[in-house]
GROMACS .gro file of C-alpha atoms in nm:
model
  292
    1MET     CA    1  10.967  13.803   9.719
    2THR     CA    2  10.677  13.834   9.962
    3ALA     CA    3  10.553  14.154   9.800
    4VAL     CA    4  10.569  13.997   9.455
    5LEU     CA    5  10.372  13.693   9.566
    6GLN     CA    6  10.104  13.904   9.734
    7THR     CA    7  10.045  14.108   9.421
    8ALA     CA    8  10.047  13.811   9.183
    9PRO     CA    9   9.740  13.785   8.959
   10VAL     CA   10   9.457  13.586   9.101
   11GLU     CA   11   9.279  13.299   8.936
   12THR     CA   12   9.042  13.382   8.653
   13VAL     CA   13   8.729  13.170   8.682
   14PRO     CA   14   8.450  13.183   8.426
   15ASN     CA   15   8.136  13.364   8.541
   16TYR     CA   16   7.883  13.082   8.524
   17TRP     CA   17   7.583  13.313   8.563
   18VAL     CA   18   7.692  13.503   8.253
   19SER     CA   19   7.744  13.172   8.073
   20LEU     CA   20   7.396  13.057   8.177
   21ARG     CA   21   7.239  13.374   8.037
   22LYS     CA   22   7.427  13.325   7.711
   23PHE     CA   23   7.304  12.967   7.693
   24THR     CA   24   6.940  13.063   7.752
   25ARG     CA   25   6.962  13.317   7.468
   26ASN     CA   26   7.060  13.038   7.230
   27LYS     CA   27   6.718  12.920   7.111
   28LEU     CA   28   6.851  12.608   6.939
   29ALA     CA   29   7.037  12.498   7.252
   30VAL     CA   30   6.732  12.560   7.472
   31ALA     CA   31   6.517  12.363   7.228
   32GLY     CA   32   6.771  12.079   7.244
   33LEU     CA   33   6.758  12.081   7.623
   34ALA     CA   34   6.377  12.071   7.610
   35VAL     CA   35   6.386  11.773   7.372
   36VAL     CA   36   6.624  11.581   7.599
   37LEU     CA   37   6.411  11.652   7.907
   38LEU     CA   38   6.096  11.542   7.723
   39PHE     CA   39   6.258  11.215   7.617
   40LEU     CA   40   6.383  11.152   7.969
   41LEU     CA   41   6.028  11.197   8.099
   42PHE     CA   42   5.891  10.986   7.815
   43CYS     CA   43   6.129  10.695   7.876
   44PHE     CA   44   6.155  10.693   8.255
   45VAL     CA   45   5.817  10.830   8.367
   46GLY     CA   46   5.608  10.720   8.068
   47PRO     CA   47   5.608  10.347   8.158
   48LEU     CA   48   5.452  10.435   8.494
   49LEU     CA   49   5.157  10.594   8.314
   50TYR     CA   50   5.142  10.363   8.011
   51SER     CA   51   5.211  10.016   8.143
   52THR     CA   52   5.283   9.737   7.890
   53ASP     CA   53   5.432   9.388   7.897
   54GLN     CA   54   5.766   9.397   7.716
   55THR     CA   55   5.882   9.053   7.827
   56HIS     CA   56   5.619   8.800   7.714
   57THR     CA   57   5.499   8.752   7.357
   58ASP     CA   58   5.135   8.778   7.251
   59LEU     CA   59   5.085   8.602   6.919
   60GLY     CA   60   4.724   8.713   6.908
   61GLN     CA   61   4.831   9.077   6.884
   62VAL     CA   62   5.098   9.052   6.615
   63ASN     CA   63   5.168   9.339   6.371
   64LEU     CA   64   4.860   9.541   6.458
   65ALA     CA   65   4.837   9.887   6.302
   66PRO     CA   66   4.825  10.194   6.530
   67GLY     CA   67   4.487  10.224   6.691
   68GLY     CA   68   4.297  10.284   7.012
   69ALA     CA   69   4.433   9.988   7.208
   70HIS     CA   70   4.788  10.027   7.079
   71TRP     CA   71   4.871  10.388   6.991
   72LEU     CA   72   5.174  10.291   6.781
   73GLY     CA   73   5.065   9.940   6.692
   74THR     CA   74   5.247   9.618   6.782
   75ASP     CA   75   5.554   9.437   6.655
   76ALA     CA   76   5.614   9.087   6.517
   77VAL     CA   77   5.578   8.920   6.860
   78GLY     CA   78   5.288   9.127   6.990
   79HIS     CA   79   5.477   9.386   7.197
   80ASP     CA   80   5.311   9.726   7.220
   81GLU     CA   81   5.532   9.954   7.007
   82LEU     CA   82   5.480  10.269   7.215
   83GLY     CA   83   5.575  10.083   7.532
   84ARG     CA   84   5.871   9.930   7.348
   85LEU     CA   85   5.982  10.278   7.240
   86MET     CA   86   5.986  10.383   7.606
   87TYR     CA   87   6.162  10.065   7.714
   88GLY     CA   88   6.423  10.084   7.439
   89GLY     CA   89   6.476  10.455   7.497
   90LYS     CA   90   6.550  10.392   7.863
   91VAL     CA   91   6.836  10.160   7.763
   92SER     CA   92   6.967  10.393   7.491
   93LEU     CA   93   6.962  10.702   7.713
   94LEU     CA   94   7.101  10.524   8.017
   95VAL     CA   95   7.390  10.371   7.820
   96GLY     CA   96   7.456  10.696   7.633
   97LEU     CA   97   7.459  10.916   7.943
   98ALA     CA   98   7.662  10.676   8.157
   99ALA     CA   99   7.913  10.596   7.882
  100GLY     CA  100   7.950  10.964   7.794
  101VAL     CA  101   8.021  11.056   8.157
  102LEU     CA  102   8.262  10.764   8.200
  103ALA     CA  103   8.453  10.855   7.882
  104THR     CA  104   8.473  11.219   7.987
  105VAL     CA  105   8.601  11.134   8.336
  106ILE     CA  106   8.872  10.903   8.202
  107GLY     CA  107   8.969  11.148   7.929
  108THR     CA  108   8.978  11.440   8.173
  109LEU     CA  109   9.209  11.263   8.417
  110TRP     CA  110   9.437  11.134   8.142
  111GLY     CA  111   9.456  11.464   7.955
  112ALA     CA  112   9.510  11.674   8.269
  113ALA     CA  113   9.787  11.445   8.391
  114ALA     CA  114   9.960  11.440   8.052
  115GLY     CA  115   9.937  11.813   7.996
  116TYR     CA  116  10.050  11.906   8.345
  117ALA     CA  117  10.340  11.658   8.353
  118GLY     CA  118  10.474  11.760   8.012
  119GLY     CA  119  10.802  11.630   7.872
  120TRP     CA  120  10.845  11.262   7.798
  121VAL     CA  121  10.548  11.166   8.017
  122ASP     CA  122  10.319  11.379   7.803
  123ALA     CA  123  10.475  11.239   7.485
  124VAL     CA  124  10.423  10.875   7.590
  125MET     CA  125  10.069  10.930   7.717
  126MET     CA  126   9.961  11.113   7.402
  127ARG     CA  127  10.116  10.848   7.176
  128VAL     CA  128   9.883  10.603   7.349
  129VAL     CA  129   9.593  10.836   7.265
  130ASP     CA  130   9.706  10.871   6.902
  131ALA     CA  131   9.730  10.491   6.868
  132GLY     CA  132   9.381  10.450   7.012
  133ILE     CA  133   9.231  10.714   6.782
  134ALA     CA  134   9.380  10.534   6.482
  135ILE     CA  135   9.152  10.236   6.558
  136PRO     CA  136   8.783  10.317   6.495
  137ALA     CA  137   8.575  10.291   6.811
  138LEU     CA  138   8.297  10.116   6.619
  139PHE     CA  139   8.538   9.842   6.508
  140ILE     CA  140   8.650   9.777   6.866
  141LEU     CA  141   8.290   9.775   6.985
  142LEU     CA  142   8.188   9.527   6.715
  143VAL     CA  143   8.477   9.293   6.801
  144VAL     CA  144   8.396   9.298   7.172
  145SER     CA  145   8.024   9.252   7.106
  146ALA     CA  146   8.096   8.956   6.877
  147ILE     CA  147   8.316   8.789   7.140
  148THR     CA  148   8.086   8.843   7.437
  149THR     CA  149   7.715   8.892   7.492
  150PRO     CA  150   7.696   9.249   7.618
  151ASP     CA  151   7.446   9.366   7.874
  152THR     CA  152   7.371   9.725   7.971
  153VAL     CA  153   7.665   9.751   8.212
  154GLY     CA  154   7.897   9.586   7.959
  155LEU     CA  155   7.801   9.834   7.688
  156ILE     CA  156   7.859  10.127   7.922
  157LEU     CA  157   8.206  10.002   8.015
  158VAL     CA  158   8.310   9.921   7.659
  159LEU     CA  159   8.181  10.251   7.521
  160GLY     CA  160   8.345  10.447   7.800
  161LEU     CA  161   8.678  10.272   7.745
  162VAL     CA  162   8.683  10.336   7.369
  163SER     CA  163   8.546  10.693   7.372
  164TRP     CA  164   8.774  10.877   7.617
  165LEU     CA  165   9.045  10.959   7.364
  166VAL     CA  166   8.902  11.279   7.215
  167PRO     CA  167   8.817  11.436   7.555
  168SER     CA  168   9.169  11.361   7.674
  169ARG     CA  169   9.319  11.562   7.387
  170LEU     CA  170   9.087  11.855   7.454
  171VAL     CA  171   9.161  11.863   7.826
  172ARG     CA  172   9.535  11.820   7.765
  173ALA     CA  173   9.536  12.122   7.532
  174GLU     CA  174   9.349  12.327   7.795
  175THR     CA  175   9.591  12.213   8.066
  176LEU     CA  176   9.895  12.316   7.862
  177THR     CA  177   9.752  12.668   7.849
  178LEU     CA  178   9.641  12.689   8.211
  179LYS     CA  179   9.955  12.551   8.376
  180SER     CA  180  10.154  12.852   8.258
  181ARG     CA  181   9.910  13.102   8.409
  182ASP     CA  182  10.038  13.322   8.690
  183TYR     CA  183   9.808  13.182   8.958
  184VAL     CA  184   9.934  12.826   8.893
  185LEU     CA  185  10.297  12.939   8.893
  186THR     CA  186  10.233  13.129   9.217
  187LEU     CA  187  10.088  12.820   9.382
  188ARG     CA  188  10.389  12.613   9.281
  189ALA     CA  189  10.631  12.885   9.400
  190THR     CA  190  10.467  12.887   9.745
  191GLY     CA  191  10.505  12.511   9.785
  192GLY     CA  192  10.169  12.394   9.652
  193THR     CA  193  10.155  12.032   9.536
  194HIS     CA  194  10.094  11.916   9.181
  195GLY     CA  195   9.766  11.760   9.290
  196ARG     CA  196   9.646  12.085   9.439
  197ALA     CA  197   9.741  12.274   9.124
  198ILE     CA  198   9.536  12.033   8.914
  199THR     CA  199   9.230  12.007   9.141
  200ARG     CA  200   9.223  12.373   9.255
  201HIS     CA  201   9.311  12.554   8.933
  202ILE     CA  202   9.346  12.333   8.625
  203LEU     CA  203   9.023  12.133   8.642
  204PRO     CA  204   8.793  12.415   8.766
  205ASN     CA  205   8.911  12.635   8.479
  206SER     CA  206   8.860  12.347   8.235
  207VAL     CA  207   8.494  12.298   8.326
  208SER     CA  208   8.373  12.452   8.002
  209THR     CA  209   8.584  12.216   7.791
  210ILE     CA  210   8.485  11.915   8.003
  211VAL     CA  211   8.110  11.987   7.997
  212VAL     CA  212   8.103  12.051   7.622
  213ALA     CA  213   8.304  11.733   7.559
  214ALA     CA  214   8.061  11.534   7.776
  215THR     CA  215   7.754  11.641   7.575
  216PHE     CA  216   7.913  11.538   7.248
  217GLN     CA  217   8.031  11.211   7.401
  218VAL     CA  218   7.673  11.128   7.506
  219ALA     CA  219   7.549  11.188   7.151
  220ASP     CA  220   7.828  10.972   7.007
  221ALA     CA  221   7.758  10.694   7.258
  222ILE     CA  222   7.388  10.685   7.168
  223LEU     CA  223   7.481  10.655   6.801
  224LEU     CA  224   7.736  10.381   6.869
  225VAL     CA  225   7.480  10.181   7.067
  226ALA     CA  226   7.233  10.219   6.780
  227TYR     CA  227   7.494  10.102   6.527
  228VAL     CA  228   7.586   9.792   6.724
  229SER     CA  229   7.227   9.701   6.808
  230TYR     CA  230   7.121   9.754   6.447
  231LEU     CA  231   7.376   9.487   6.352
  232GLY     CA  232   7.229   9.253   6.614
  233LEU     CA  233   7.524   9.275   6.856
  234GLY     CA  234   7.371   9.498   7.123
  235VAL     CA  235   7.162   9.403   7.425
  236GLN     CA  236   6.984   9.075   7.372
  237PRO     CA  237   6.606   9.008   7.374
  238PRO     CA  238   6.379   9.056   7.556
  239LYS     CA  239   6.577   9.374   7.624
  240THR     CA  240   6.611   9.620   7.340
  241ASP     CA  241   6.712   9.974   7.253
  242TRP     CA  242   6.625  10.205   6.967
  243GLY     CA  243   6.891  10.054   6.739
  244GLY     CA  244   6.757   9.706   6.808
  245MET     CA  245   6.405   9.825   6.727
  246LEU     CA  246   6.530   9.960   6.394
  247SER     CA  247   6.693   9.627   6.315
  248ALA     CA  248   6.382   9.429   6.410
  249GLY     CA  249   6.151   9.654   6.208
  250LEU     CA  250   6.360   9.690   5.892
  251THR     CA  251   6.211   9.399   5.698
  252ALA     CA  252   5.861   9.482   5.821
  253ALA     CA  253   5.894   9.833   5.681
  254TYR     CA  254   5.898   9.689   5.329
  255SER     CA  255   5.558   9.538   5.405
  256GLY     CA  256   5.412   9.877   5.492
  257ARG     CA  257   5.446   9.849   5.870
  258TRP     CA  258   5.609  10.189   5.902
  259TRP     CA  259   5.531  10.217   6.274
  260LEU     CA  260   5.805   9.963   6.349
  261ILE     CA  261   6.088  10.176   6.209
  262VAL     CA  262   5.984  10.543   6.192
  263PRO     CA  263   5.937  10.610   6.569
  264PRO     CA  264   6.275  10.467   6.685
  265GLY     CA  265   6.452  10.629   6.390
  266LEU     CA  266   6.305  10.969   6.470
  267ALA     CA  267   6.387  10.922   6.839
  268ILE     CA  268   6.755  10.859   6.763
  269ILE     CA  269   6.777  11.157   6.527
  270LEU     CA  270   6.601  11.395   6.767
  271VAL     CA  271   6.802  11.296   7.075
  272VAL     CA  272   7.140  11.302   6.899
  273CYS     CA  273   7.065  11.639   6.736
  274ALA     CA  274   6.942  11.771   7.071
  275PHE     CA  275   7.263  11.676   7.252
  276ASN     CA  276   7.472  11.826   6.971
  277ALA     CA  277   7.269  12.149   6.993
  278ILE     CA  278   7.324  12.158   7.371
  279GLY     CA  279   7.696  12.104   7.315
  280ASP     CA  280   7.714  12.388   7.064
  281GLY     CA  281   7.523  12.616   7.299
  282LEU     CA  282   7.746  12.531   7.594
  283ARG     CA  283   8.059  12.583   7.387
  284ASP     CA  284   7.942  12.932   7.290
  285ALA     CA  285   7.824  13.015   7.641
  286PHE     CA  286   8.146  12.905   7.811
  287ASP     CA  287   8.375  13.061   7.553
  288VAL     CA  288   8.624  13.260   7.762
  289ARG     CA  289   8.892  13.312   7.498
  290GLY     CA  290   9.044  13.654   7.519
  291ARG     CA  291   8.985  13.689   7.892
  292GLY     CA  292   9.288  13.752   8.109
   0.00000   0.00000   0.00000
C-alpha cells in the first residue's frame, strides 16, 4: 500500500504563466482590460482632477450645451454632466464589482460543497439552485427595490444574493470532475479531511472557472443596476449611477439634449462589453481541457 501511495499521480495545477501569455495574445481581451482600467481611473481618479458639485442644484446653469466651462454640458438641475458621469460610474462600477465578487464567492462555496458531497445532499442543494434560476433575477431585484429604498450597500447585497446561482452550477460541475482525480482520492485514502480536499485541491484547480465566472458576473451586475436605476428604483438622488442618468436624460434627448443620454449609454455598453471580452479571454487562456 505504501508503494502505491508514493507513486500516485500528483496534482495537476494550471500553469498560470502560460495562461497569462495566452491572455496577452488575445487582443480583444487586452483591449477590454484597458477599457476597464481607463474607466476605473476616470471614475475614481477623475473627480480629484475635475472637481464638481454633484449634491447642490444650480438653476442658473440648467441644460447648458457642452462647452468650455462644462465639457459635457449640464443636466436639468445644473449638475456638470462630465462630473456626473464620473460620480455615477463610481457607483455602477463599485456595485458591479462588489456584487460580482459576492455572487462568485457564494456560488463557489455552494457549488463546491454540493459537488463534493454528492448523493442526496447534492440533489437537494441543486434543486434549490434550479428553483432560484427559474425566478428571473431582475424580477426579484425590482420587487426588493420597490419594497425598500436601496442604497449602495443594499444593491450589492441584493445583487450578490440573486446572482450566485450560475457560478454555483459551474463550480459544482468542476468539482464533480476533480473529486475523482487520483490526487484527491490519495488524500482521502491517507486520512485527509474533506475540508482539506476542497481547499487544497478542488478550489485551486477550479480557479479558472471561478475567475471567468466572476468577470461575467460583474458585467451582469452592472447591467442589472442600470436596469433597476433606469426604472427609477436604484440609488436615490442626489446619488446616481449610469442607469439613473439614462432615465433622467431620456425625455431631454427628445429635445435635442443628446449629451444627457449618449455618454452614460456608451459608458454602460463599453464597460459591459469590456468585461465580457476579459471573460472570454480568461476562459480561453485558462482552458486546461485535455490535460492529465
